[in-house]
XYZ file of C-alpha atoms in Angstrom:
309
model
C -2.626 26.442 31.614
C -1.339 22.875 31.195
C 2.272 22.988 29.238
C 2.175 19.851 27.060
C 5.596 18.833 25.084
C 5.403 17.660 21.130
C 7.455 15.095 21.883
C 5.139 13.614 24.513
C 2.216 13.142 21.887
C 4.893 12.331 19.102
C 5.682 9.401 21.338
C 2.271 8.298 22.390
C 1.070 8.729 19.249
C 4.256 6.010 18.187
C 3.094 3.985 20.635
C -0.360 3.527 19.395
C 0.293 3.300 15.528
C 3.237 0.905 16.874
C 1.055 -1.383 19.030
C 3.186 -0.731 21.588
C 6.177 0.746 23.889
C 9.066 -1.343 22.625
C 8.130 -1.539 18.963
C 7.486 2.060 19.231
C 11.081 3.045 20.659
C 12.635 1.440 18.003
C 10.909 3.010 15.083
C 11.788 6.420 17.255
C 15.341 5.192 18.098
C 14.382 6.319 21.892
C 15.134 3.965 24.627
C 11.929 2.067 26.144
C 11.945 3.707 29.784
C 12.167 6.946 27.625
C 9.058 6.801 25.532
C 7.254 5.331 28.366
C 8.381 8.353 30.405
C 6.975 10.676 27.732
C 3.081 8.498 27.654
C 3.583 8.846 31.710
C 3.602 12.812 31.572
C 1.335 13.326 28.954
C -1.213 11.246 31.334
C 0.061 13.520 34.165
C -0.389 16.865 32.314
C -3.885 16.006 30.926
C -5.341 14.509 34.065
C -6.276 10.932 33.146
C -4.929 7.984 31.735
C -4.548 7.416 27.836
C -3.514 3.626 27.904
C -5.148 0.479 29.358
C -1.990 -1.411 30.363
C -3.579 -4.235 31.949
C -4.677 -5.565 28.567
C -3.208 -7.096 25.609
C -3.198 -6.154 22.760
C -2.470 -2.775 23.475
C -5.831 -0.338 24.273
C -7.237 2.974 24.622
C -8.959 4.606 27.358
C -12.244 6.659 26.390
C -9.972 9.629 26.999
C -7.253 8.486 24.866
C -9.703 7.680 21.948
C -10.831 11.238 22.753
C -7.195 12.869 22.103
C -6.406 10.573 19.166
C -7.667 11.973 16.503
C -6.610 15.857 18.146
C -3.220 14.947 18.453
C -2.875 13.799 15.152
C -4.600 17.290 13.860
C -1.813 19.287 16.626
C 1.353 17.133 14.776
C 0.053 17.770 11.592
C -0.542 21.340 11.696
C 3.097 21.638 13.650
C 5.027 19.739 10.876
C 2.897 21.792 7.923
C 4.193 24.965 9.981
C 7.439 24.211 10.191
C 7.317 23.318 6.398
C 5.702 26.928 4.830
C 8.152 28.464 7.311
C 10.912 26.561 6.040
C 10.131 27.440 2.542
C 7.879 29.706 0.681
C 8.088 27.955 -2.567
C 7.623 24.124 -1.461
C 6.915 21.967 0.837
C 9.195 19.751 3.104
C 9.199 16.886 5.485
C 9.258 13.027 5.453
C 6.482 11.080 3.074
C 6.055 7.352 3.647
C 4.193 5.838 0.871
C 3.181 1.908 0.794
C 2.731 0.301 -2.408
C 3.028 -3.112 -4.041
C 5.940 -4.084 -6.420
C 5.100 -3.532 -9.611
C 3.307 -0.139 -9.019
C 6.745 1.279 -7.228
C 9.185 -0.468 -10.154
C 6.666 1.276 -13.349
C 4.482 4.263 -11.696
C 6.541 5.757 -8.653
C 10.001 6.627 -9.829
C 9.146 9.475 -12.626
C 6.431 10.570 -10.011
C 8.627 10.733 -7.314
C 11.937 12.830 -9.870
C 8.713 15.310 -10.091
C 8.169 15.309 -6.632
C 11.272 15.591 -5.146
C 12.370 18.318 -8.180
C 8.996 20.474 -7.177
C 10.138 20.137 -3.327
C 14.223 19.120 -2.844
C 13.138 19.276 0.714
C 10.717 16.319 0.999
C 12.340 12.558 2.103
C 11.005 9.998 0.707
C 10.521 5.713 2.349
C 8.557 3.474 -0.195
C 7.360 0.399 1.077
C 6.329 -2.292 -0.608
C 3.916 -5.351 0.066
C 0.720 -7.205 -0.415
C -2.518 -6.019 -0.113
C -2.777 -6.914 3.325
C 0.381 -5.237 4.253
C -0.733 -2.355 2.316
C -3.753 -1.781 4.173
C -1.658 -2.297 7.655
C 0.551 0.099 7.683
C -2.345 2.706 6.499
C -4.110 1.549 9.104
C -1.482 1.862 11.715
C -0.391 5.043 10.285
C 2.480 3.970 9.174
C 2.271 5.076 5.643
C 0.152 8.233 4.811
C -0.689 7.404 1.427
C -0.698 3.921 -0.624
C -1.061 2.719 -3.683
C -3.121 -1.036 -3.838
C -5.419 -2.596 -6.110
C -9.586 -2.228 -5.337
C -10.053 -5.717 -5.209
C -9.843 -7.356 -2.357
C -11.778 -4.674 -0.421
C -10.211 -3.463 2.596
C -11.407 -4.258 6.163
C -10.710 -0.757 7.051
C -13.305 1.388 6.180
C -12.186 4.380 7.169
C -9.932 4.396 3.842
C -10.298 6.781 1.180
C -9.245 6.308 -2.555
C -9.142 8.037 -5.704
C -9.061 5.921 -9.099
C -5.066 5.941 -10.993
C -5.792 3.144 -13.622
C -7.416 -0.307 -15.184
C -4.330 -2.899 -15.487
C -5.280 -6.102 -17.756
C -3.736 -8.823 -16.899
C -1.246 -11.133 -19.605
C -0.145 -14.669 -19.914
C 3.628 -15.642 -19.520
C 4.785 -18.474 -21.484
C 8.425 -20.142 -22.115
C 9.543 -19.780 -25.701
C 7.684 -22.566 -27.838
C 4.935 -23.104 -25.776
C 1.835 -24.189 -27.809
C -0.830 -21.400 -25.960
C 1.984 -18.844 -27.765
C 0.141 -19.687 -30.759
C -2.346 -17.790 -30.476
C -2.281 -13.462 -30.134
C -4.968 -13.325 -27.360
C -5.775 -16.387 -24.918
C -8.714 -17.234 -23.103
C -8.997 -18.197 -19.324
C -10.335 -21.488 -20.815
C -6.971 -22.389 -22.546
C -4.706 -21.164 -19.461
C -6.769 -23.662 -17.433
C -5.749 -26.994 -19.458
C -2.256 -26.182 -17.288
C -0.779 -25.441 -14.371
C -0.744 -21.720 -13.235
C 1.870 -19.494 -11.604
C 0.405 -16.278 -10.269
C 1.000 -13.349 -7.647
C -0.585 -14.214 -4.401
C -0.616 -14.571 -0.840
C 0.915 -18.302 -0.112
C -0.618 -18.645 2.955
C -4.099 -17.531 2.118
C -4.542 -18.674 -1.404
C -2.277 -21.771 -2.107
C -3.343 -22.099 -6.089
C -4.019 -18.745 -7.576
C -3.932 -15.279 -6.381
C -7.050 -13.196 -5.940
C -7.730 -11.587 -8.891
C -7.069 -15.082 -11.247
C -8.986 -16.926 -8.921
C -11.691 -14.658 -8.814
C -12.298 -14.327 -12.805
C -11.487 -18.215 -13.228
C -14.323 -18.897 -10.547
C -16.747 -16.283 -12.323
C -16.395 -18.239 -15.463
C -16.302 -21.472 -13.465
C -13.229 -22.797 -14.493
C -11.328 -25.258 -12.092
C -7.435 -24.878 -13.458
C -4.636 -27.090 -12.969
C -2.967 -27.497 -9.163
C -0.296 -24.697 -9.514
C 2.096 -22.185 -7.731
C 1.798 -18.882 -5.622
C 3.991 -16.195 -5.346
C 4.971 -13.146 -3.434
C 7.199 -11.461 -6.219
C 7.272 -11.468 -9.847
C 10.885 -12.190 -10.778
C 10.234 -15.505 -8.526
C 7.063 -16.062 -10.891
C 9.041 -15.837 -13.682
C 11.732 -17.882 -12.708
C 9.312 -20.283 -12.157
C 7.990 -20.270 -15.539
C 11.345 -20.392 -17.434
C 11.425 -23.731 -15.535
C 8.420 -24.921 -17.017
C 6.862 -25.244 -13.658
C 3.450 -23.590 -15.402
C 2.052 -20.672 -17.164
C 2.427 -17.254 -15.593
C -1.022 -15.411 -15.133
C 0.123 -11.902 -13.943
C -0.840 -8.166 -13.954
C 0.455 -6.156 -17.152
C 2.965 -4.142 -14.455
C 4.622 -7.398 -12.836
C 5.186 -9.049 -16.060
C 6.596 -5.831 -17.521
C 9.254 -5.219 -14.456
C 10.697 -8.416 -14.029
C 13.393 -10.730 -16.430
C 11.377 -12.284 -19.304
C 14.015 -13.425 -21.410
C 13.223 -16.747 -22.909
C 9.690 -16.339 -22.105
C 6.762 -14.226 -24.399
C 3.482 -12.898 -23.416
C -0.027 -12.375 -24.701
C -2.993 -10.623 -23.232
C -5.727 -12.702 -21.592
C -9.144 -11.974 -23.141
C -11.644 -12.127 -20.389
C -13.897 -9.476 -19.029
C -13.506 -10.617 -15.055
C -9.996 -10.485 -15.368
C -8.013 -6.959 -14.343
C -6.626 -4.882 -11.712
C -8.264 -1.526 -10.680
C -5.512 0.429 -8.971
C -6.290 3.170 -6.611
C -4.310 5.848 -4.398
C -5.726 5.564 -0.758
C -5.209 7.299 2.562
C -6.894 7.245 6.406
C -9.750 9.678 6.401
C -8.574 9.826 10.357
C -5.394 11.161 9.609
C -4.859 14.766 8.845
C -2.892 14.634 5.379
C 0.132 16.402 5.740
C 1.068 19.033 2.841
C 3.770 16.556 1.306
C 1.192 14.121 1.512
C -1.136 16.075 -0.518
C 1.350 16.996 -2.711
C 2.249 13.884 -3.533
C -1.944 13.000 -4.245
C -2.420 15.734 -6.501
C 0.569 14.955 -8.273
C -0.296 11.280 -8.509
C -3.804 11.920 -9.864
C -3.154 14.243 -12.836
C -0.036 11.825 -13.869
C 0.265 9.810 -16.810
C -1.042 6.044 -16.577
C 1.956 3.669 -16.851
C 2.133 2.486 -20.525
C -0.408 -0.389 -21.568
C -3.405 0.705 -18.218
C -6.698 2.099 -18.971
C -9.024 4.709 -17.096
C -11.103 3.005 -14.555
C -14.708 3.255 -15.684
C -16.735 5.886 -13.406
């Protein structure tokens, strides 16, 4: 029988979720000639090659889309050993979760004192991004578990979610401003100015998805205004009087509002469905799991609603 060595598919597996050999011997903090050495006798021991090298960006051979999804089972079940071996009474290992700002600053930390109280053993990496970041570093395997809005749908459809909650979405205003007036505003009033939201600058450069979504399905054409990555730059903006802020319930409620006041915005196309997702091709690892099932039968942060079935 062939003798194959964990840390030979550890590192080929790097290099594929990586993209390739040098961005993959950094994340291990192995040398390049090293991790290449390790793909080199995994091809040796199993017969065949596992890596087109003559193209760009980096490829798999039939054979090595063959292993793929094996290898990730074999590293799973090896680091879920080690873990009930470890322990009897929790689980341990490393748990890299991807989320977006506001979800990490108002959902994650009591989830994670749980967590980490349950099982002392488990590390922890949150990283935070867009949507389309989100949905890389599931993709790449980077993260095992995210949390990221439904809307816009991924591109990957081998992601799986289950529902957390229903955000609506508020109005930020500077102190004064005449839309304050009133206790719930209307898309069609936020429209008469320029608006500030949470976005993608190089994708969208007026409004962010979700605003320019609802103002589109109620055909509304607002005011030339600003996109932004992070919510305590949104609000900055607003205290300036650049425009009004048009945000999720979550971002407006983690960043600096002083000398600004918000109201909710009363219209039915406008909200955030927020989901926990995960790669149906990767084995989920017991922290993983543990960190799902806690997640699900948590509290919704303060101010969310259930998403409708």
């Amino acid at each position: 029988m062939t003798d194959l060595e964990l840390t030979w598919l550890r590192s080929w597996l790097e290099v594929v979720d990586s993209g390739g050999f040098a961005r993959a011997a950094a994340r291990v903090h192995l040398s390049q000639p090293r991790i290449s050495a390790h793909v080199a006798s995994l091809e040796k021991a199993l017969g065949c090659p596992l890596i087109e090298r003559r193209t760009r960006p980096l490829t798999l051979t039939d054979e090595g889309k063959r292993l793929l999804p094996r290898a990730r089972s074999i590293i799973a079940a090896v680091d879920d050993t080690v873990s009930d071996m470890r322990s009897t009474t929790s689980v341990a290992g490393r748990l890299t979760i991807a989320s977006f700002a506001s979800a990490s600053s108002e959902f994650l930390p009591p989830l994670l004192k749980r967590l980490r109280e349950k099982n002392p053993l488990i590390e922890v990496g949150v990283l935070d991004g867009d949507v389309q970041v989100i949905e890389s570093t599931l993709s790449v395997r980077r993260a095992a578990v995210a949390i990221r809005p439904y809307r816009p749908e991924p591109a990957d459809h081998a992601l799986l979610r289950r529902p957390l909650w229903r955000e609506p979405f508020v109005v930020l205003a500077p102190l004064g401003h005449p839309i304050l007036a009133q206790e719930s505003i209307g898309l069609e009033e936020i429209a008469q100015y320029p608006v500030i939201t949470i976005g993608d600058p190089l994708d969208t450069p007026i409004l962010g998805y979700e605003a320019s979504l609802a103002m589109h399905s109620s055909r509304l054409e607002p005011e030339v205004g600003i996109v932004s990555h992070q919510p305590t730059t949104l609000t900055a903006m607003v205290r300036a009087g650049l425009g009004l802020g048009l945000v999720n319930l979550l971002a407006a409620t983690m960043a600096r509002r002083d000398g600004l006041e918000t109201r909710l915005v009363d219209d039915p196309h406008l909200y955030r469905d927020v989901g926990l997702w995960w790669h149906s091709e990767r084995p989920l690892s017991r922290v993983a799991q543990a960190f799902i099932d806690l997640a699900v039968a948590s509290e919704r942060p303060p101010g969310t609603l259930p998403i409708p079935d």
